Amino acid sequence: MSLPGVSRSESETGFTLVEVLVAVALLGMIGAMVFGSLVLTTNAVEAGRDHAAKEQTIRRMLRLMAEEISLSKRTTMYPWVGVNGTQDGHPADILAFLAMSQELITPTAKESETVRVVYTRERDRLIRFVRRNLYTLTDTNESLDQMELADRVQAFNVRYYDDQNRIWIDEWPAVPKMPKALLIEVTFQYPDADPWTVREWVMIGTS
């Protein structure tokens, strides 16, 4: 029965239960979409920051390597050598030279000394070997140091510039001269990510 002076349509202008439930469901869907987008954006930003931090650390390490290599030297007994190698189908080159001290990589070295430095990749690690005593006939724990420079390394590749022939080569033989420049490439493979390569140019100076 309708109230006097009020039409039926005017008395039924309020929200029904179904309409309220539909509105709540729509608000929930919109909230879930906004929250999901926010989570994805936050994860992407954090992943980008993490990648940038890793790359910055790696580039700093490569610059230290480049500085040490640029100051390297050779002797007849201990030549400057670059060997082209592979492991598991990926580059695993070996670079060996003489350095005047360990201070570039290990600042705690108390005094300068001539050491034999070797860079190479072992499995997924970039390794720096240092032979401190050049006059021993065999390597012992006292004369051979090992330092892990990076992990998740898929490839370690070094190329050498021969300024006499004006070409880039993959190996540097034990010859009297040294290369004019080097190109160091380190490729990293992290889980659920594409491989990415960091490069560093090194000028050796006069050969």
CSV table of N, CA, C and O in Angstrom, one decimal, residues 82-168:
chain,number,residue,atom,x,y,z
A,82,GLY,N,98.6,-14.0,-23.0
A,82,GLY,CA,97.2,-14.1,-23.0
A,82,GLY,C,96.8,-15.4,-23.7
A,82,GLY,O,97.2,-15.6,-24.9
A,83,VAL,N,96.1,-16.3,-23.1
A,83,VAL,CA,95.7,-17.6,-23.7
A,83,VAL,C,94.2,-17.6,-23.9
A,83,VAL,O,93.4,-17.3,-23.0
A,84,ASN,N,93.8,-18.0,-25.1
A,84,ASN,CA,92.4,-18.2,-25.4
A,84,ASN,C,91.9,-19.5,-24.9
A,84,ASN,O,92.5,-20.6,-25.3
A,85,GLY,N,90.9,-19.6,-24.1
A,85,GLY,CA,90.4,-20.8,-23.6
A,85,GLY,C,88.8,-20.8,-23.5
A,85,GLY,O,88.2,-19.8,-23.6
A,86,THR,N,88.3,-22.0,-23.3
A,86,THR,CA,86.8,-22.2,-23.1
A,86,THR,C,86.5,-23.2,-22.0
A,86,THR,O,87.3,-24.1,-21.8
A,87,GLN,N,85.4,-23.0,-21.4
A,87,GLN,CA,84.8,-24.0,-20.4
A,87,GLN,C,83.3,-24.0,-20.7
A,87,GLN,O,82.7,-23.0,-20.7
A,88,ASP,N,82.8,-25.2,-20.8
A,88,ASP,CA,81.3,-25.4,-21.0
A,88,ASP,C,80.8,-24.6,-22.2
A,88,ASP,O,79.7,-24.1,-22.2
A,89,GLY,N,81.7,-24.4,-23.2
A,89,GLY,CA,81.3,-23.8,-24.5
A,89,GLY,C,81.3,-22.3,-24.4
A,89,GLY,O,80.9,-21.6,-25.3
A,90,HIS,N,81.8,-21.7,-23.3
A,90,HIS,CA,81.9,-20.2,-23.1
A,90,HIS,C,83.4,-19.8,-22.9
A,90,HIS,O,84.2,-20.6,-22.3
A,91,PRO,N,83.8,-18.6,-23.3
A,91,PRO,CA,85.2,-18.2,-23.1
A,91,PRO,C,85.6,-18.2,-21.6
A,91,PRO,O,84.9,-17.8,-20.7
A,92,ALA,N,86.8,-18.8,-21.5
A,92,ALA,CA,87.5,-18.8,-20.1
A,92,ALA,C,88.9,-18.5,-20.4
A,92,ALA,O,89.8,-19.4,-20.2
A,93,ASP,N,89.3,-17.3,-20.8
A,93,ASP,CA,90.6,-17.0,-21.2
A,93,ASP,C,91.5,-16.9,-19.9
A,93,ASP,O,91.0,-16.8,-18.8
A,94,ILE,N,92.8,-16.9,-20.2
A,94,ILE,CA,93.8,-16.8,-19.1
A,94,ILE,C,94.7,-15.6,-19.5
A,94,ILE,O,95.3,-15.6,-20.6
A,95,LEU,N,94.9,-14.7,-18.5
A,95,LEU,CA,95.8,-13.6,-18.7
A,95,LEU,C,96.8,-13.6,-17.6
A,95,LEU,O,96.5,-13.6,-16.4
A,96,ALA,N,98.1,-13.6,-18.0
A,96,ALA,CA,99.2,-13.7,-17.0
A,96,ALA,C,100.3,-12.6,-17.2
A,96,ALA,O,100.6,-12.3,-18.4
A,97,PHE,N,100.7,-11.9,-16.2
A,97,PHE,CA,101.7,-10.9,-16.3
A,97,PHE,C,102.4,-10.6,-15.0
A,97,PHE,O,101.9,-11.2,-13.9
A,98,LEU,N,103.4,-9.8,-15.0
A,98,LEU,CA,104.0,-9.4,-13.7
A,98,LEU,C,103.5,-8.0,-13.3
A,98,LEU,O,103.2,-7.1,-14.1
A,99,ALA,N,103.3,-7.9,-12.0
A,99,ALA,CA,102.8,-6.6,-11.4
A,99,ALA,C,103.8,-6.2,-10.3
A,99,ALA,O,104.4,-7.1,-9.7
A,100,MET,N,103.9,-4.9,-10.1
A,100,MET,CA,104.9,-4.4,-9.1
A,100,MET,C,104.4,-4.6,-7.7
A,100,MET,O,105.2,-4.7,-6.8
A,101,SER,N,103.1,-4.7,-7.4
A,101,SER,CA,102.6,-4.9,-6.1
A,101,SER,C,101.2,-5.4,-6.1
A,101,SER,O,100.6,-5.5,-7.1
A,102,GLN,N,100.7,-5.7,-4.9
A,102,GLN,CA,99.3,-6.2,-4.8
A,102,GLN,C,98.4,-5.1,-4.3
A,102,GLN,O,97.3,-5.3,-3.9
A,103,GLU,N,98.9,-3.9,-4.2
A,103,GLU,CA,98.1,-2.8,-3.5
A,103,GLU,C,96.8,-2.4,-4.2
A,103,GLU,O,95.9,-2.0,-3.6
A,104,LEU,N,96.8,-2.6,-5.6
A,104,LEU,CA,95.6,-2.2,-6.3
A,104,LEU,C,94.4,-3.1,-5.9
A,104,LEU,O,93.2,-2.6,-5.8
A,105,ILE,N,94.6,-4.4,-5.7
A,105,ILE,CA,93.5,-5.3,-5.3
A,105,ILE,C,93.5,-5.5,-3.8
A,105,ILE,O,92.4,-5.6,-3.2
A,106,THR,N,94.6,-5.6,-3.2
A,106,THR,CA,94.7,-5.9,-1.8
A,106,THR,C,95.4,-4.7,-1.1
A,106,THR,O,96.7,-4.8,-1.0
A,107,PRO,N,94.8,-3.7,-0.6
A,107,PRO,CA,95.4,-2.5,-0.1
A,107,PRO,C,96.2,-2.8,1.2
A,107,PRO,O,97.0,-2.0,1.6
A,108,THR,N,96.0,-4.0,1.8
A,108,THR,CA,96.7,-4.3,3.0
A,108,THR,C,98.2,-4.7,2.8
A,108,THR,O,98.9,-5.0,3.8
A,109,ALA,N,98.6,-4.8,1.6
A,109,ALA,CA,100.0,-5.2,1.3
A,109,ALA,C,100.9,-4.2,2.0
A,109,ALA,O,100.8,-3.0,1.8
A,110,LYS,N,101.9,-4.7,2.7
A,110,LYS,CA,102.8,-3.9,3.5
A,110,LYS,C,103.9,-3.2,2.6
A,110,LYS,O,104.3,-2.1,2.9
A,111,GLU,N,104.3,-3.8,1.6
A,111,GLU,CA,105.4,-3.3,0.8
A,111,GLU,C,105.2,-3.7,-0.6
A,111,GLU,O,104.6,-4.7,-0.9
A,112,SER,N,105.9,-3.0,-1.5
A,112,SER,CA,105.8,-3.3,-2.9
A,112,SER,C,106.7,-4.5,-3.2
A,112,SER,O,107.8,-4.7,-2.6
A,113,GLU,N,106.2,-5.4,-4.1
A,113,GLU,CA,107.0,-6.5,-4.5
A,113,GLU,C,106.5,-6.9,-5.9
A,113,GLU,O,105.4,-6.6,-6.3
A,114,THR,N,107.4,-7.6,-6.6
A,114,THR,CA,107.0,-8.1,-7.9
A,114,THR,C,106.3,-9.4,-7.8
A,114,THR,O,106.8,-10.4,-7.1
A,115,VAL,N,105.1,-9.5,-8.3
A,115,VAL,CA,104.3,-10.7,-8.2
A,115,VAL,C,103.8,-11.1,-9.6
A,115,VAL,O,103.7,-10.3,-10.5
A,116,ARG,N,103.5,-12.4,-9.7
A,116,ARG,CA,102.9,-12.9,-10.9
A,116,ARG,C,101.4,-13.0,-10.8
A,116,ARG,O,100.9,-13.7,-9.9
A,117,VAL,N,100.7,-12.3,-11.6
A,117,VAL,CA,99.2,-12.2,-11.5
A,117,VAL,C,98.6,-13.0,-12.7
A,117,VAL,O,99.1,-12.9,-13.8
A,118,VAL,N,97.6,-13.8,-12.4
A,118,VAL,CA,96.9,-14.6,-13.4
A,118,VAL,C,95.4,-14.3,-13.2
A,118,VAL,O,94.8,-14.5,-12.1
A,119,TYR,N,94.7,-13.9,-14.2
A,119,TYR,CA,93.2,-13.8,-14.2
A,119,TYR,C,92.6,-14.9,-15.1
A,119,TYR,O,93.1,-15.2,-16.2
A,120,THR,N,91.6,-15.5,-14.6
A,120,THR,CA,90.9,-16.6,-15.4
A,120,THR,C,89.5,-16.9,-14.8
A,120,THR,O,89.2,-16.4,-13.7
A,121,ARG,N,88.8,-17.7,-15.5
A,121,ARG,CA,87.5,-18.1,-15.0
A,121,ARG,C,87.5,-19.6,-14.7
A,121,ARG,O,88.0,-20.4,-15.4
A,122,GLU,N,87.0,-19.9,-13.5
A,122,GLU,CA,86.8,-21.3,-13.1
A,122,GLU,C,85.4,-21.5,-12.8
A,122,GLU,O,84.8,-20.9,-11.8
A,123,ARG,N,84.7,-22.3,-13.6
A,123,ARG,CA,83.3,-22.6,-13.5
A,123,ARG,C,82.5,-21.2,-13.6
A,123,ARG,O,82.6,-20.6,-14.6
A,124,ASP,N,81.9,-20.8,-12.5
A,124,ASP,CA,81.1,-19.5,-12.6
A,124,ASP,C,81.8,-18.4,-11.8
A,124,ASP,O,81.1,-17.5,-11.4
A,125,ARG,N,83.1,-18.5,-11.6
A,125,ARG,CA,83.8,-17.5,-10.8
A,125,ARG,C,84.9,-16.9,-11.6
A,125,ARG,O,85.6,-17.6,-12.4
A,126,LEU,N,85.1,-15.6,-11.5
A,126,LEU,CA,86.3,-14.9,-12.0
A,126,LEU,C,87.3,-14.9,-10.9
A,126,LEU,O,87.1,-14.3,-9.8
A,127,ILE,N,88.5,-15.5,-11.2
A,127,ILE,CA,89.5,-15.7,-10.1
A,127,ILE,C,90.8,-14.9,-10.5
A,127,ILE,O,91.2,-14.8,-11.6
A,128,ARG,N,91.4,-14.3,-9.4
A,128,ARG,CA,92.7,-13.7,-9.5
A,128,ARG,C,93.7,-14.5,-8.7
A,128,ARG,O,93.6,-14.6,-7.5
A,129,PHE,N,94.7,-15.1,-9.4
A,129,PHE,CA,95.8,-15.8,-8.7
A,129,PHE,C,97.0,-14.9,-8.6
A,129,PHE,O,97.3,-14.2,-9.5
A,130,VAL,N,97.7,-14.9,-7.5
A,130,VAL,CA,98.9,-14.2,-7.3
A,130,VAL,C,100.0,-15.1,-6.7
A,130,VAL,O,99.8,-15.7,-5.7
A,131,ARG,N,101.1,-15.2,-7.5
A,131,ARG,CA,102.2,-15.9,-7.0
A,131,ARG,C,103.2,-14.9,-6.4
A,131,ARG,O,103.8,-14.1,-7.2
A,132,ARG,N,103.4,-14.8,-5.1
A,132,ARG,CA,104.2,-13.8,-4.5
A,132,ARG,C,105.7,-14.1,-4.5
A,132,ARG,O,106.5,-13.2,-4.7
A,133,ASN,N,106.0,-15.4,-4.4
A,133,ASN,CA,107.4,-15.7,-4.4
A,133,ASN,C,107.8,-16.3,-5.8
A,133,ASN,O,107.4,-17.4,-6.1
A,134,LEU,N,108.4,-15.5,-6.6
A,134,LEU,CA,108.8,-15.9,-8.0
A,134,LEU,C,109.9,-16.9,-8.1
A,134,LEU,O,110.2,-17.4,-9.1
A,135,TYR,N,110.6,-17.1,-7.0
A,135,TYR,CA,111.8,-17.9,-7.0
A,135,TYR,C,111.6,-19.3,-6.5
A,135,TYR,O,112.5,-20.1,-6.5
A,136,THR,N,110.3,-19.7,-6.1
A,136,THR,CA,110.1,-21.0,-5.7
A,136,THR,C,109.8,-21.9,-6.9
A,136,THR,O,109.3,-21.5,-8.0
A,137,LEU,N,110.3,-23.2,-6.8
A,137,LEU,CA,110.1,-24.1,-8.0
A,137,LEU,C,108.7,-24.7,-8.0
A,137,LEU,O,108.2,-25.1,-9.1
A,138,THR,N,108.0,-24.7,-6.9
A,138,THR,CA,106.6,-25.2,-6.9
A,138,THR,C,105.8,-24.2,-6.2
A,138,THR,O,106.2,-23.4,-5.3
A,139,ASP,N,104.5,-24.2,-6.5
A,139,ASP,CA,103.5,-23.3,-5.8
A,139,ASP,C,103.1,-23.9,-4.5
A,139,ASP,O,102.7,-25.1,-4.5
A,140,THR,N,103.2,-23.2,-3.4
A,140,THR,CA,102.7,-23.6,-2.1
A,140,THR,C,101.7,-22.7,-1.6
A,140,THR,O,101.4,-21.6,-2.2
A,141,ASN,N,101.1,-23.0,-0.5
A,141,ASN,CA,100.0,-22.2,0.1
A,141,ASN,C,100.6,-20.8,0.5
A,141,ASN,O,99.9,-19.8,0.6
A,142,GLU,N,101.9,-20.8,0.9
A,142,GLU,CA,102.6,-19.6,1.3
A,142,GLU,C,102.9,-18.7,0.1
A,142,GLU,O,103.0,-17.5,0.3
A,143,SER,N,103.0,-19.2,-1.1
A,143,SER,CA,103.5,-18.4,-2.2
A,143,SER,C,102.3,-18.1,-3.2
A,143,SER,O,102.5,-17.3,-4.1
A,144,LEU,N,101.2,-18.8,-3.1
A,144,LEU,CA,100.1,-18.6,-4.1
A,144,LEU,C,98.8,-18.2,-3.4
A,144,LEU,O,98.3,-18.8,-2.5
A,145,ASP,N,98.4,-17.0,-3.8
A,145,ASP,CA,97.1,-16.5,-3.2
A,145,ASP,C,96.0,-16.6,-4.3
A,145,ASP,O,96.3,-16.4,-5.5
A,146,GLN,N,94.8,-16.7,-3.8
A,146,GLN,CA,93.6,-16.8,-4.7
A,146,GLN,C,92.5,-15.9,-4.2
A,146,GLN,O,92.2,-15.9,-3.0
A,147,MET,N,91.9,-15.1,-5.1
A,147,MET,CA,90.9,-14.2,-4.7
A,147,MET,C,89.7,-14.3,-5.7
A,147,MET,O,90.0,-14.2,-6.9
A,148,GLU,N,88.5,-14.5,-5.2
A,148,GLU,CA,87.3,-14.5,-6.1
A,148,GLU,C,86.9,-13.1,-6.3
A,148,GLU,O,86.5,-12.4,-5.4
A,149,LEU,N,86.9,-12.7,-7.6
A,149,LEU,CA,86.5,-11.3,-7.9
A,149,LEU,C,85.0,-11.2,-8.2
A,149,LEU,O,84.4,-10.1,-7.9
A,150,ALA,N,84.4,-12.2,-8.7
A,150,ALA,CA,83.0,-12.2,-9.1
A,150,ALA,C,82.4,-13.6,-9.2
A,150,ALA,O,83.2,-14.5,-9.6
A,151,ASP,N,81.1,-13.7,-9.0
A,151,ASP,CA,80.5,-15.0,-9.3
A,151,ASP,C,79.4,-14.8,-10.3
A,151,ASP,O,79.2,-13.8,-10.9
A,152,ARG,N,78.7,-15.9,-10.6
A,152,ARG,CA,77.7,-15.9,-11.7
A,152,ARG,C,78.3,-15.5,-13.1
A,152,ARG,O,77.7,-15.0,-13.9
A,153,VAL,N,79.6,-15.8,-13.2
A,153,VAL,CA,80.3,-15.5,-14.5
A,153,VAL,C,80.1,-16.6,-15.5
A,153,VAL,O,80.5,-17.7,-15.3
A,154,GLN,N,79.5,-16.2,-16.6
A,154,GLN,CA,79.3,-17.2,-17.7
A,154,GLN,C,80.5,-17.2,-18.7
A,154,GLN,O,80.8,-18.3,-19.2
A,155,ALA,N,81.2,-16.1,-18.9
A,155,ALA,CA,82.2,-16.0,-19.8
A,155,ALA,C,83.2,-14.9,-19.4
A,155,ALA,O,82.9,-13.9,-18.9
A,156,PHE,N,84.5,-15.2,-19.7
A,156,PHE,CA,85.6,-14.2,-19.5
A,156,PHE,C,86.4,-14.2,-20.8
A,156,PHE,O,87.1,-15.2,-21.1
A,157,ASN,N,86.3,-13.1,-21.5
A,157,ASN,CA,87.0,-13.1,-22.8
A,157,ASN,C,87.9,-11.8,-22.9
A,157,ASN,O,87.5,-10.7,-22.4
A,158,VAL,N,89.1,-12.0,-23.4
A,158,VAL,CA,90.1,-10.9,-23.5
A,158,VAL,C,90.6,-10.9,-24.9
A,158,VAL,O,91.0,-12.0,-25.5
A,159,ARG,N,90.6,-9.7,-25.5
A,159,ARG,CA,91.2,-9.6,-26.9
A,159,ARG,C,92.3,-8.5,-26.8
A,159,ARG,O,92.3,-7.7,-25.9
A,160,TYR,N,93.3,-8.7,-27.7
A,160,TYR,CA,94.5,-7.9,-27.6
A,160,TYR,C,94.8,-7.2,-29.0
A,160,TYR,O,94.5,-7.8,-30.0
A,161,TYR,N,95.2,-6.0,-28.9
A,161,TYR,CA,95.5,-5.2,-30.1
A,161,TYR,C,97.0,-5.2,-30.4
A,161,TYR,O,97.8,-4.7,-29.6
A,162,ASP,N,97.3,-5.7,-31.6
A,162,ASP,CA,98.6,-5.7,-32.1
A,162,ASP,C,98.8,-4.4,-33.0
A,162,ASP,O,98.3,-4.4,-34.1
A,163,ASP,N,99.5,-3.4,-32.4
A,163,ASP,CA,99.6,-2.2,-33.1
A,163,ASP,C,100.6,-2.3,-34.3
A,163,ASP,O,100.5,-1.5,-35.3
A,164,GLN,N,101.4,-3.3,-34.3
A,164,GLN,CA,102.3,-3.4,-35.4
A,164,GLN,C,101.6,-3.9,-36.7
A,164,GLN,O,101.8,-3.3,-37.8
A,165,ASN,N,100.7,-4.8,-36.5
A,165,ASN,CA,99.9,-5.3,-37.6
A,165,ASN,C,98.5,-4.7,-37.7
A,165,ASN,O,97.7,-4.9,-38.6
A,166,ARG,N,98.2,-3.9,-36.7
A,166,ARG,CA,96.9,-3.1,-36.6
A,166,ARG,C,95.7,-4.1,-36.7
A,166,ARG,O,94.8,-3.9,-37.4
A,167,ILE,N,95.7,-5.1,-35.8
A,167,ILE,CA,94.6,-6.1,-35.8
A,167,ILE,C,94.3,-6.5,-34.3
A,167,ILE,O,95.2,-6.3,-33.5
A,168,TRP,N,93.1,-6.9,-34.1
A,168,TRP,CA,92.8,-7.5,-32.8
A,168,TRP,C,92.9,-9.0,-32.9
A,168,TRP,O,92.4,-9.6,-33.8
